[in-house]
mmCIF file of C-alpha atoms and ligand atoms in Angstrom:
data_model
loop_
_atom_site.group_PDB
_atom_site.id
_atom_site.type_symbol
_atom_site.label_atom_id
_atom_site.label_comp_id
_atom_site.label_asym_id
_atom_site.label_seq_id
_atom_site.Cartn_x
_atom_site.Cartn_y
_atom_site.Cartn_z
ATOM 1 C CA UNK N 556 0.011 -0.097 0.018
ATOM 2 C CA UNK N 557 1.079 3.579 -0.738
ATOM 3 C CA UNK N 558 2.855 5.105 2.238
ATOM 4 C CA UNK N 559 0.764 8.282 2.141
ATOM 5 C CA UNK N 560 -2.518 6.274 2.263
ATOM 6 C CA UNK N 561 -1.144 4.242 5.109
ATOM 7 C CA UNK N 562 -0.341 7.440 7.161
ATOM 8 C CA UNK N 563 -3.868 8.689 6.583
ATOM 9 C CA UNK N 564 -5.393 5.255 7.474
ATOM 10 C CA UNK N 565 -3.243 5.182 10.763
ATOM 11 C CA UNK N 566 -4.577 8.706 11.669
ATOM 12 C CA UNK N 567 -8.135 7.342 11.144
ATOM 13 C CA UNK N 568 -7.394 4.039 12.987
ATOM 14 C CA UNK N 569 -6.065 5.900 16.051
ATOM 15 C CA UNK N 570 -8.917 8.367 16.008
ATOM 16 C CA UNK N 571 -6.675 11.438 15.511
ATOM 17 C CA UNK N 572 -8.752 12.411 12.313
ATOM 18 C CA UNK N 573 -12.070 11.106 11.329
ATOM 19 C CA UNK N 574 -12.779 10.258 7.637
ATOM 20 C CA UNK N 575 -15.726 11.609 5.631
ATOM 21 C CA UNK N 576 -16.731 10.604 2.152
ATOM 22 C CA UNK N 577 -14.886 13.681 0.702
ATOM 23 C CA UNK N 578 -11.102 13.604 0.414
ATOM 24 C CA UNK N 579 -9.448 16.446 2.264
ATOM 25 C CA UNK N 580 -12.335 17.035 4.521
ATOM 26 C CA UNK N 581 -11.816 15.563 7.995
ATOM 27 C CA UNK N 582 -12.996 16.004 11.590
ATOM 28 C CA UNK N 583 -10.354 16.664 14.121
ATOM 29 C CA UNK N 584 -10.042 14.807 17.475
ATOM 30 C CA UNK N 585 -9.508 16.653 20.769
ATOM 31 C CA UNK N 586 -5.790 15.612 20.885
ATOM 32 C CA UNK N 587 -5.116 16.911 17.217
ATOM 33 C CA UNK N 588 -6.725 20.187 18.184
ATOM 34 C CA UNK N 589 -4.792 20.296 21.410
ATOM 35 C CA UNK N 590 -1.366 19.896 19.512
ATOM 36 C CA UNK N 591 -2.547 22.818 17.196
ATOM 37 C CA UNK N 592 -3.553 25.027 20.277
ATOM 38 C CA UNK N 593 -0.154 24.386 21.789
ATOM 39 C CA UNK N 594 1.715 25.046 18.563
ATOM 40 C CA UNK N 595 -0.158 28.323 18.113
ATOM 41 C CA UNK N 596 0.774 29.425 21.610
ATOM 42 C CA UNK N 597 4.421 28.611 20.775
ATOM 43 C CA UNK N 598 4.230 30.633 17.449
ATOM 44 C CA UNK N 599 2.502 33.540 19.203
ATOM 45 C CA UNK N 600 5.189 33.681 21.961
ATOM 46 C CA UNK N 601 7.779 34.395 19.244
ATOM 47 C CA UNK N 602 5.898 37.491 17.854
ATOM 48 C CA UNK N 603 4.483 38.786 20.969
ATOM 49 C CA UNK N 604 6.801 41.921 21.413
ATOM 50 C CA UNK N 605 5.956 43.255 17.912
ATOM 51 C CA UNK N 606 2.378 42.106 17.478
ATOM 52 C CA UNK N 607 -0.073 45.058 17.997
ATOM 53 C CA UNK N 608 -3.356 43.395 17.157
ATOM 54 C CA UNK N 609 -4.793 39.912 16.941
ATOM 55 C CA UNK N 610 -7.734 38.796 14.729
ATOM 56 C CA UNK N 611 -9.512 35.371 14.023
ATOM 57 C CA UNK N 612 -11.568 35.423 10.906
ATOM 58 C CA UNK N 613 -14.688 33.333 9.919
ATOM 59 C CA UNK N 614 -13.909 30.963 6.822
ATOM 60 C CA UNK N 615 -15.545 33.428 4.395
ATOM 61 C CA UNK N 616 -14.683 36.859 3.006
ATOM 62 C CA UNK N 617 -16.820 39.420 1.274
ATOM 63 C CA UNK N 618 -17.130 38.532 -2.371
ATOM 64 C CA UNK N 619 -16.009 42.178 -3.272
ATOM 65 C CA UNK N 620 -12.777 41.702 -1.427
ATOM 66 C CA UNK N 621 -12.289 38.249 -2.831
ATOM 67 C CA UNK N 622 -12.578 39.946 -6.378
ATOM 68 C CA UNK N 623 -10.148 42.732 -5.356
ATOM 69 C CA UNK N 624 -7.522 40.058 -4.254
ATOM 70 C CA UNK N 625 -7.159 38.893 -7.865
ATOM 71 C CA UNK N 626 -7.556 35.181 -6.725
ATOM 72 C CA UNK N 627 -9.795 34.308 -9.741
ATOM 73 C CA UNK N 628 -7.130 35.632 -12.079
ATOM 74 C CA UNK N 629 -4.337 33.581 -10.364
ATOM 75 C CA UNK N 630 -5.885 30.558 -8.877
ATOM 76 C CA UNK N 631 -9.368 29.884 -10.273
ATOM 77 C CA UNK N 632 -8.872 26.140 -9.924
ATOM 78 C CA UNK N 633 -8.582 26.443 -6.156
ATOM 79 C CA UNK N 634 -11.357 28.988 -5.321
ATOM 80 C CA UNK N 635 -14.693 28.179 -3.608
ATOM 81 C CA UNK N 636 -17.836 30.416 -3.516
ATOM 82 C CA UNK N 637 -20.900 30.161 -1.262
ATOM 83 C CA UNK N 638 -24.067 29.664 -3.082
ATOM 84 C CA UNK N 639 -27.612 29.472 -1.543
ATOM 85 C CA UNK N 640 -31.200 28.862 -2.477
ATOM 86 C CA UNK N 641 -33.064 32.090 -3.254
ATOM 87 C CA UNK N 642 -36.085 30.947 -5.017
ATOM 88 C CA UNK N 643 -39.881 30.751 -4.460
ATOM 89 C CA UNK N 644 -42.275 27.883 -3.520
ATOM 90 C CA UNK N 645 -42.254 26.746 -7.129
ATOM 91 C CA UNK N 646 -38.483 26.623 -7.239
ATOM 92 C CA UNK N 647 -38.426 24.782 -3.964
ATOM 93 C CA UNK N 648 -40.825 22.030 -5.295
ATOM 94 C CA UNK N 649 -38.455 21.678 -8.227
ATOM 95 C CA UNK N 650 -35.491 21.379 -5.939
ATOM 96 C CA UNK N 651 -37.121 18.686 -3.833
ATOM 97 C CA UNK N 652 -38.070 16.827 -7.030
ATOM 98 C CA UNK N 653 -34.443 16.848 -8.139
ATOM 99 C CA UNK N 654 -33.333 15.646 -4.635
ATOM 100 C CA UNK N 655 -35.857 12.824 -4.725
ATOM 101 C CA UNK N 656 -34.872 11.698 -8.202
ATOM 102 C CA UNK N 657 -31.074 12.080 -7.658
ATOM 103 C CA UNK N 658 -30.802 14.810 -10.163
ATOM 104 C CA UNK N 659 -28.611 17.839 -9.809
ATOM 105 C CA UNK N 660 -30.655 20.033 -7.404
ATOM 106 C CA UNK N 661 -27.780 22.728 -7.186
ATOM 107 C CA UNK N 662 -28.230 24.266 -10.664
ATOM 108 C CA UNK N 663 -30.450 27.162 -9.491
ATOM 109 C CA UNK N 664 -28.442 27.949 -6.410
ATOM 110 C CA UNK N 665 -27.341 31.514 -6.523
ATOM 111 C CA UNK N 666 -24.042 33.121 -5.705
ATOM 112 C CA UNK N 667 -24.045 34.909 -2.324
ATOM 113 C CA UNK N 668 -21.970 37.879 -1.346
ATOM 114 C CA UNK N 669 -19.520 35.521 0.499
ATOM 115 C CA UNK N 670 -16.415 33.682 -1.102
ATOM 116 C CA UNK N 671 -14.556 30.935 1.002
ATOM 117 C CA UNK N 672 -11.239 32.455 2.278
ATOM 118 C CA UNK N 673 -8.367 31.030 0.233
ATOM 119 C CA UNK N 674 -5.537 32.655 2.323
ATOM 120 C CA UNK N 675 -5.838 33.617 5.863
ATOM 121 C CA UNK N 676 -4.583 37.304 5.496
ATOM 122 C CA UNK N 677 -6.909 38.431 2.709
ATOM 123 C CA UNK N 678 -9.647 39.602 5.164
ATOM 124 C CA UNK N 679 -7.123 41.852 6.988
ATOM 125 C CA UNK N 680 -6.239 44.101 4.101
ATOM 126 C CA UNK N 681 -9.705 45.808 3.463
ATOM 127 C CA UNK N 682 -9.967 46.234 7.283
ATOM 128 C CA UNK N 683 -6.648 48.133 7.304
ATOM 129 C CA UNK N 684 -7.600 50.197 4.151
ATOM 130 C CA UNK N 685 -10.787 51.417 5.771
ATOM 131 C CA UNK N 686 -8.893 52.957 8.684
ATOM 132 C CA UNK N 687 -7.027 55.513 6.410
ATOM 133 C CA UNK N 688 -3.305 56.045 6.320
ATOM 134 C CA UNK N 689 -1.116 53.814 8.652
ATOM 135 C CA UNK N 690 0.881 55.242 11.388
ATOM 136 C CA UNK N 691 4.700 55.450 10.706
ATOM 137 C CA UNK N 692 5.043 52.250 12.642
ATOM 138 C CA UNK N 693 2.825 50.429 10.167
ATOM 139 C CA UNK N 694 0.670 47.441 11.285
ATOM 140 C CA UNK N 695 1.651 44.042 12.780
ATOM 141 C CA UNK N 696 -1.217 41.606 13.029
ATOM 142 C CA UNK N 697 -1.457 38.035 14.397
ATOM 143 C CA UNK N 698 -4.367 36.265 12.778
ATOM 144 C CA UNK N 699 -5.982 32.898 12.165
ATOM 145 C CA UNK N 700 -8.492 31.609 9.677
ATOM 146 C CA UNK N 701 -9.864 28.466 8.193
ATOM 147 C CA UNK N 702 -9.022 28.452 4.481
ATOM 148 C CA UNK N 703 -10.660 26.513 1.628
ATOM 149 C CA UNK N 704 -8.871 25.273 -1.479
ATOM 150 C CA UNK N 705 -10.425 23.031 -4.162
ATOM 151 C CA UNK N 706 -7.595 20.401 -4.229
ATOM 152 C CA UNK N 707 -9.098 17.115 -3.101
ATOM 153 C CA UNK N 708 -6.394 14.602 -2.224
ATOM 154 C CA UNK N 709 -5.654 11.467 -0.091
ATOM 155 C CA UNK N 710 -2.422 13.029 0.919
ATOM 156 C CA UNK N 711 -3.253 13.867 4.532
ATOM 157 C CA UNK N 712 -1.296 17.092 4.247
ATOM 158 C CA UNK N 713 -3.452 18.465 1.372
ATOM 159 C CA UNK N 714 -6.741 19.176 2.738
ATOM 160 C CA UNK N 715 -9.606 21.098 1.275
ATOM 161 C CA UNK N 716 -10.328 22.996 4.589
ATOM 162 C CA UNK N 717 -7.447 23.777 6.868
ATOM 163 C CA UNK N 718 -6.124 26.666 9.148
ATOM 164 C CA UNK N 719 -3.378 29.111 8.587
ATOM 165 C CA UNK N 720 -2.008 31.050 11.530
ATOM 166 C CA UNK N 721 -0.258 34.094 10.183
ATOM 167 C CA UNK N 722 1.764 37.169 11.139
ATOM 168 C CA UNK N 723 1.238 40.055 8.645
ATOM 169 C CA UNK N 724 3.450 43.237 8.455
ATOM 170 C CA UNK N 725 2.190 46.300 6.688
ATOM 171 C CA UNK N 726 4.306 49.330 6.178
ATOM 172 C CA UNK N 727 7.166 50.392 4.038
ATOM 173 C CA UNK N 728 9.336 47.932 1.881
ATOM 174 C CA UNK N 729 12.124 47.768 4.620
ATOM 175 C CA UNK N 730 9.674 46.950 7.343
ATOM 176 C CA UNK N 731 8.114 44.177 5.213
ATOM 177 C CA UNK N 732 11.417 42.571 4.161
ATOM 178 C CA UNK N 733 12.980 42.728 7.602
ATOM 179 C CA UNK N 734 9.833 41.055 9.035
ATOM 180 C CA UNK N 735 10.082 38.341 6.325
ATOM 181 C CA UNK N 736 13.744 37.678 7.110
ATOM 182 C CA UNK N 737 13.108 37.578 10.835
ATOM 183 C CA UNK N 738 10.362 35.146 10.571
ATOM 184 C CA UNK N 739 12.450 32.798 8.111
ATOM 185 C CA UNK N 740 14.767 32.453 11.130
ATOM 186 C CA UNK N 741 12.144 32.119 13.725
ATOM 187 C CA UNK N 742 10.417 29.464 11.770
ATOM 188 C CA UNK N 743 13.637 27.366 11.728
ATOM 189 C CA UNK N 744 14.016 28.013 15.434
ATOM 190 C CA UNK N 745 10.439 26.802 16.107
ATOM 191 C CA UNK N 746 11.171 23.650 14.098
ATOM 192 C CA UNK N 747 14.317 22.990 15.960
ATOM 193 C CA UNK N 748 12.430 23.184 19.300
ATOM 194 C CA UNK N 749 9.926 20.786 17.897
ATOM 195 C CA UNK N 750 12.824 18.440 16.634
ATOM 196 C CA UNK N 751 11.407 18.493 13.189
ATOM 197 C CA UNK N 752 13.862 18.139 10.187
ATOM 198 C CA UNK N 753 13.350 21.076 7.858
ATOM 199 C CA UNK N 754 14.892 23.355 5.410
ATOM 200 C CA UNK N 755 13.924 26.630 3.775
ATOM 201 C CA UNK N 756 13.631 26.926 0.088
ATOM 202 C CA UNK N 757 12.558 29.492 -2.613
ATOM 203 C CA UNK N 758 9.111 28.718 -3.846
ATOM 204 C CA UNK N 759 6.263 29.825 -6.102
ATOM 205 C CA UNK N 760 2.450 29.701 -5.839
ATOM 206 C CA UNK N 761 0.560 27.367 -8.048
ATOM 207 C CA UNK N 762 -0.589 30.070 -10.674
ATOM 208 C CA UNK N 763 -3.274 28.738 -13.168
ATOM 209 C CA UNK N 764 -2.653 27.927 -16.769
ATOM 210 C CA UNK N 765 0.119 28.847 -19.356
ATOM 211 C CA UNK N 766 0.538 32.384 -18.155
ATOM 212 C CA UNK N 767 0.765 31.066 -14.680
ATOM 213 C CA UNK N 768 3.961 29.235 -15.526
ATOM 214 C CA UNK N 769 5.639 32.539 -16.313
ATOM 215 C CA UNK N 770 4.274 34.169 -13.174
ATOM 216 C CA UNK N 771 5.525 31.403 -11.102
ATOM 217 C CA UNK N 772 9.068 31.610 -12.499
ATOM 218 C CA UNK N 773 9.005 35.410 -12.073
ATOM 219 C CA UNK N 774 7.953 34.960 -8.483
ATOM 220 C CA UNK N 775 10.905 32.635 -7.917
ATOM 221 C CA UNK N 776 13.345 34.923 -9.736
ATOM 222 C CA UNK N 777 12.368 37.778 -7.430
ATOM 223 C CA UNK N 778 12.534 35.472 -4.299
ATOM 224 C CA UNK N 779 9.100 36.807 -3.222
ATOM 225 C CA UNK N 780 8.061 33.464 -1.607
ATOM 226 C CA UNK N 781 10.009 30.968 0.591
ATOM 227 C CA UNK N 782 8.662 27.782 2.145
ATOM 228 C CA UNK N 783 9.880 25.668 5.105
ATOM 229 C CA UNK N 784 9.409 22.224 4.220
ATOM 230 C CA UNK N 785 9.349 19.036 6.313
ATOM 231 C CA UNK N 786 9.372 15.426 5.046
ATOM 232 C CA UNK N 787 6.025 14.114 5.872
ATOM 233 C CA UNK N 788 4.499 12.105 3.064
ATOM 234 C CA UNK N 789 7.842 11.181 1.587
ATOM 235 C CA UNK N 790 11.540 12.058 2.035
ATOM 236 C CA UNK N 791 11.846 12.983 -1.687
ATOM 237 C CA UNK N 792 9.155 15.664 -1.782
ATOM 238 C CA UNK N 793 8.984 17.262 1.609
ATOM 239 C CA UNK N 794 5.778 19.374 2.381
ATOM 240 C CA UNK N 795 5.483 23.128 2.866
ATOM 241 C CA UNK N 796 4.606 23.768 6.529
ATOM 242 C CA UNK N 797 5.360 27.465 6.662
ATOM 243 C CA UNK N 798 5.468 30.162 4.062
ATOM 244 C CA UNK N 799 7.232 33.476 4.055
ATOM 245 C CA UNK N 800 5.853 35.927 1.486
ATOM 246 C CA UNK N 801 6.757 39.397 0.419
ATOM 247 C CA UNK N 802 3.905 40.835 -1.734
ATOM 248 C CA UNK N 803 5.761 44.229 -2.528
ATOM 249 C CA UNK N 804 2.978 46.850 -2.872
ATOM 250 C CA UNK N 805 0.545 44.575 -4.867
ATOM 251 C CA UNK N 806 -1.968 44.371 -1.899
ATOM 252 C CA UNK N 807 -1.477 47.932 -0.922
ATOM 253 C CA UNK N 808 -2.404 48.930 -4.394
ATOM 254 C CA UNK N 809 -5.288 46.358 -4.759
ATOM 255 C CA UNK N 810 -7.005 47.547 -1.566
ATOM 256 C CA UNK N 811 -5.674 51.055 -1.416
ATOM 257 C CA UNK N 812 -3.772 50.710 1.799
ATOM 258 C CA UNK N 813 -1.778 53.822 2.409
ATOM 259 C CA UNK N 814 1.440 54.543 4.347
ATOM 260 C CA UNK N 815 1.646 57.645 6.652
ATOM 261 C CA UNK N 816 3.221 59.642 3.678
ATOM 262 C CA UNK N 817 0.156 58.698 1.410
ATOM 263 C CA UNK N 818 2.131 56.075 -0.786
ATOM 264 C CA UNK N 819 0.817 52.507 -1.121
ATOM 265 C CA UNK N 820 1.864 50.259 1.595
ATOM 266 C CA UNK N 821 4.036 47.106 1.304
ATOM 267 C CA UNK N 822 3.081 43.832 2.796
ATOM 268 C CA UNK N 823 4.597 40.566 3.978
ATOM 269 C CA UNK N 824 3.193 37.649 5.692
ATOM 270 C CA UNK N 825 4.335 34.434 7.339
ATOM 271 C CA UNK N 826 1.784 31.517 7.146
ATOM 272 C CA UNK N 827 1.887 28.458 9.350
ATOM 273 C CA UNK N 828 -0.153 25.504 8.005
ATOM 274 C CA UNK N 829 -1.543 24.296 11.329
ATOM 275 C CA UNK N 830 -2.733 20.811 10.201
ATOM 276 C CA UNK N 831 0.480 20.263 8.312
ATOM 277 C CA UNK N 832 2.532 21.110 11.331
ATOM 278 C CA UNK N 833 0.517 18.782 13.646
ATOM 279 C CA UNK N 834 0.773 16.041 11.022
ATOM 280 C CA UNK N 835 4.562 16.469 10.885
ATOM 281 C CA UNK N 836 4.760 16.111 14.666
ATOM 282 C CA UNK N 837 2.660 12.920 14.564
ATOM 283 C CA UNK N 838 4.629 11.589 11.626
ATOM 284 C CA UNK N 839 8.018 12.127 13.367
ATOM 285 C CA UNK N 840 7.278 11.654 16.973
ATOM 286 C CA UNK N 841 4.628 8.927 16.816
ATOM 287 C CA UNK N 842 0.823 8.764 17.131
ATOM 288 C CA UNK N 843 0.885 8.820 20.862
ATOM 289 C CA UNK N 844 1.642 12.302 22.166
ATOM 290 C CA UNK N 845 2.695 10.789 25.666
ATOM 291 C CA UNK N 846 5.566 9.152 23.854
ATOM 292 C CA UNK N 847 6.864 12.262 22.091
ATOM 293 C CA UNK N 848 10.368 13.407 23.075
ATOM 294 C CA UNK N 849 10.371 14.997 26.519
ATOM 295 C CA UNK N 850 11.750 18.292 25.378
ATOM 296 C CA UNK N 851 9.103 18.570 22.580
ATOM 297 C CA UNK N 852 6.525 17.822 25.231
ATOM 298 C CA UNK N 853 7.948 20.436 27.433
ATOM 299 C CA UNK N 854 7.970 23.024 24.669
ATOM 300 C CA UNK N 855 4.423 22.351 23.794
ATOM 301 C CA UNK N 856 2.694 21.523 27.114
ATOM 302 C CA UNK N 857 5.167 23.218 29.521
HETATM 303 P P1 LIG I 795 1.587 23.972 -1.598
HETATM 304 O O1 LIG I 795 2.650 24.422 -2.455
HETATM 305 O O2 LIG I 795 1.805 22.671 -0.824
HETATM 306 O O3 LIG I 795 0.226 23.928 -2.439
HETATM 307 P P2 LIG I 795 1.050 26.706 -1.040
HETATM 308 O O4 LIG I 795 2.265 27.329 -1.665
HETATM 309 O O5 LIG I 795 -0.301 26.866 -1.887
HETATM 310 O O6 LIG I 795 1.212 25.201 -0.583
HETATM 311 P P3 LIG I 795 0.518 28.870 0.758
HETATM 312 O O7 LIG I 795 -0.438 29.410 -0.185
HETATM 313 O O8 LIG I 795 1.869 29.521 0.903
HETATM 314 O O9 LIG I 795 0.687 27.309 0.308
HETATM 315 O O10 LIG I 795 -0.180 28.603 2.242
HETATM 316 C C1 LIG I 795 0.541 28.764 3.321
HETATM 317 C C2 LIG I 795 0.578 27.543 4.165
HETATM 318 O O11 LIG I 795 -0.768 26.922 4.345
HETATM 319 C C3 LIG I 795 1.487 26.423 3.452
HETATM 320 O O12 LIG I 795 2.790 26.667 3.688
HETATM 321 C C4 LIG I 795 0.878 25.136 4.026
HETATM 322 O O13 LIG I 795 1.427 24.914 5.328
HETATM 323 C C5 LIG I 795 -0.576 25.550 4.288
HETATM 324 N N1 LIG I 795 -1.277 24.920 3.263
HETATM 325 C C6 LIG I 795 -1.442 25.237 2.034
HETATM 326 N N2 LIG I 795 -2.364 24.449 1.340
HETATM 327 C C7 LIG I 795 -2.742 23.521 2.232
HETATM 328 C C8 LIG I 795 -3.632 22.378 1.959
HETATM 329 N N3 LIG I 795 -4.251 22.005 0.921
HETATM 330 N N4 LIG I 795 -3.687 21.564 3.092
HETATM 331 C C9 LIG I 795 -3.229 21.783 4.289
HETATM 332 N N5 LIG I 795 -2.354 23.012 4.505
HETATM 333 C C10 LIG I 795 -2.163 23.767 3.472
HETATM 334 ZN ZN1 LIG I 796 -0.753 35.687 3.935
#
C-alpha cells in the first residue's frame, strides 16, 4: 500500500482524524486540536513583542474583497464560493423533486456575497484600508482563519479545509522585508524546538494555466516566496509547513492601503499550515503524544 495512504489510515485508526466521504475534509480529534492550540501558543510567543493586534476570521470573506484580491485571475482552480437557495415555492418544489430523483438540485443555487477564504490574510487588508493612512510604525497583526482550497487529495497534508496562522506586516518595503527575514529564522528555530527536520527554500504559488508558469518563474526569480519544508508524506518531496511571503505593494495597491506619507503600503506575511505542522509532529514523533520526546512535550505543554 502507498505510504501516504497508510499514514492517513493510521490517523483514522487511532482516532486522530475522522474520515468523511470527501477527500481532504476531515473531523479533528481533541488531541489533534490540542497539538494545534499548543503550537499556536508557541508561535505567538515568538511574535509577541511586535504584534499590535490579533484577529480570528470566519472562513468566508466578502465577495467584493475576494474579487479585489485577484484570486480568480491567478488561482481559479482552487477557489470556492458560497451559493444559496434564493427561489420561491415553485423553485423549492423543483429542488425537492431533483433531490428525490437524484438529479442535480444545485443548478439554481445563486452566488451569495461571500467567498470561502483562500488565504488567511486576505480579510485583513480591507480592514486596514478602511482605517485610512497607517501610522509610521505600520501594522503588525497576528491572525488565524480556516481556509478553503479545491484540491481534493488523499495526501493527509493536502486538505480542502485547513487553518493558517499568520503574522502580517504592513508598512514600507524595509519593514516588510525585515519582518520576512526575521520570521524565516524564527520558523527554523521553532522547528528545531519541535525536533522536526526542515529546510527553507525558494518557492512559487500554483498560478493557473500557461500564463501562470511565467508568473511562477518570475516569483521565484524575485525571491518573493520561501517555504519551510518538512518530510511528511515522503523524503523525496517534503511538504511546505510554513511560507514566508513578500507581496511588494501589490496588496497595498489592490486594496488602497496607504502609508503615513500617502504612498501605497508594502506587505509581507508568514503563514503556518496548522494541520500540516500537527501532522509533521505525529509523523516524526509517533501517534501517541505521551511518547513524544520529553523536550518537545515541554516546549508544547510546559
Ligand atoms: P502547496 O505548495 O503545498 O500547495 P501553497 O504554496 O499553496 O502550498 P501557501 O499558499 O503559501 O501554500 O499557504 C500557506 C501554508 O498553508 C502552506 O505553507 C501550508 O503549510 C498550508 N497549506 C496550503 N495548502 C494547504 C492544504 N491544501 N492543506 C493543508 N495545508 C495547506
Ligand atoms: Zn498571507
